[in-house]
XYZ file of C-alpha atoms in Angstrom:
82
model
C 6.576 -1.469 -41.934
C 8.123 -2.977 -38.833
C 8.102 0.278 -36.876
C 4.345 0.672 -37.447
C 3.745 -2.669 -35.709
C 5.878 -1.629 -32.743
C 3.968 1.623 -32.362
C 0.620 -0.168 -32.559
C 1.717 -2.771 -30.019
C 2.634 -0.072 -27.522
C -0.669 1.787 -27.961
C -3.061 -0.699 -26.383
C -6.068 -0.546 -24.139
C -5.749 -1.480 -20.487
C -8.263 -1.548 -17.633
C -8.883 1.804 -16.008
C -10.585 2.226 -12.630
C -13.456 4.508 -11.682
C -12.471 4.842 -8.031
C -15.875 6.175 -6.970
C -17.618 2.999 -8.188
C -15.109 0.452 -6.837
C -16.202 -1.421 -3.683
C -12.888 -3.258 -3.200
C -14.393 -6.733 -3.677
C -11.228 -8.245 -5.267
C -13.175 -10.111 -7.961
C -10.916 -8.580 -10.613
C -7.853 -9.983 -8.821
C -9.321 -13.497 -8.682
C -10.500 -13.378 -12.302
C -7.211 -12.230 -13.884
C -5.591 -15.208 -15.667
C -2.088 -13.675 -15.650
C -1.893 -12.156 -12.147
C -1.801 -8.578 -13.416
C -4.085 -7.220 -10.685
C -3.407 -6.844 -6.964
C -5.336 -5.070 -4.249
C -3.524 -2.278 -2.447
C -4.569 -0.335 0.637
C -5.292 3.290 -0.289
C -6.601 4.514 3.052
C -9.106 3.628 5.725
C -12.798 4.232 6.177
C -14.427 6.024 9.113
C -14.390 2.768 11.106
C -10.638 2.308 10.637
C -11.009 -0.547 8.148
C -8.638 -0.570 5.156
C -9.947 0.707 1.826
C -8.509 -1.408 -0.990
C -8.378 -0.704 -4.697
C -6.994 -2.749 -7.600
C -3.597 -1.904 -9.013
C -2.822 -3.103 -12.529
C 0.552 -4.266 -13.787
C 0.310 -3.035 -17.377
C 3.366 -5.080 -18.384
C 1.565 -8.314 -17.412
C -1.936 -7.336 -18.587
C -3.073 -9.105 -21.768
C -6.233 -6.960 -22.191
C -8.526 -10.005 -21.990
C -11.214 -7.878 -20.267
C -12.107 -10.596 -17.742
C -11.684 -8.118 -14.875
C -14.042 -5.699 -16.604
C -16.664 -8.383 -17.189
C -16.591 -9.671 -13.574
C -16.820 -6.245 -11.901
C -20.239 -5.981 -10.178
C -20.162 -2.157 -10.119
C -18.881 -1.370 -13.634
C -15.892 0.322 -12.022
C -13.504 -0.890 -14.741
C -13.359 0.104 -18.405
C -10.721 -0.068 -21.094
C -8.622 3.053 -21.489
C -6.009 3.731 -24.120
C -2.449 3.563 -22.851
C 0.186 5.318 -24.950
């Protein structure tokens, strides 16, 4: 029925980050067609340079997987969001 569709729509896959693999290259940000990815500073390295990681706006994300495909380090994969 109608409620089944609503439940299925809310249980979708979204990009998930493997922080250890991410190099902060921002390719995912540039590739996203809906602007659902932004780079945020999460700390600094031993030389004082900012360490950046992608942050995903799950409300904007359309699960097109372009960010996953462009990632040179396979740091992104789809994860189920409930």
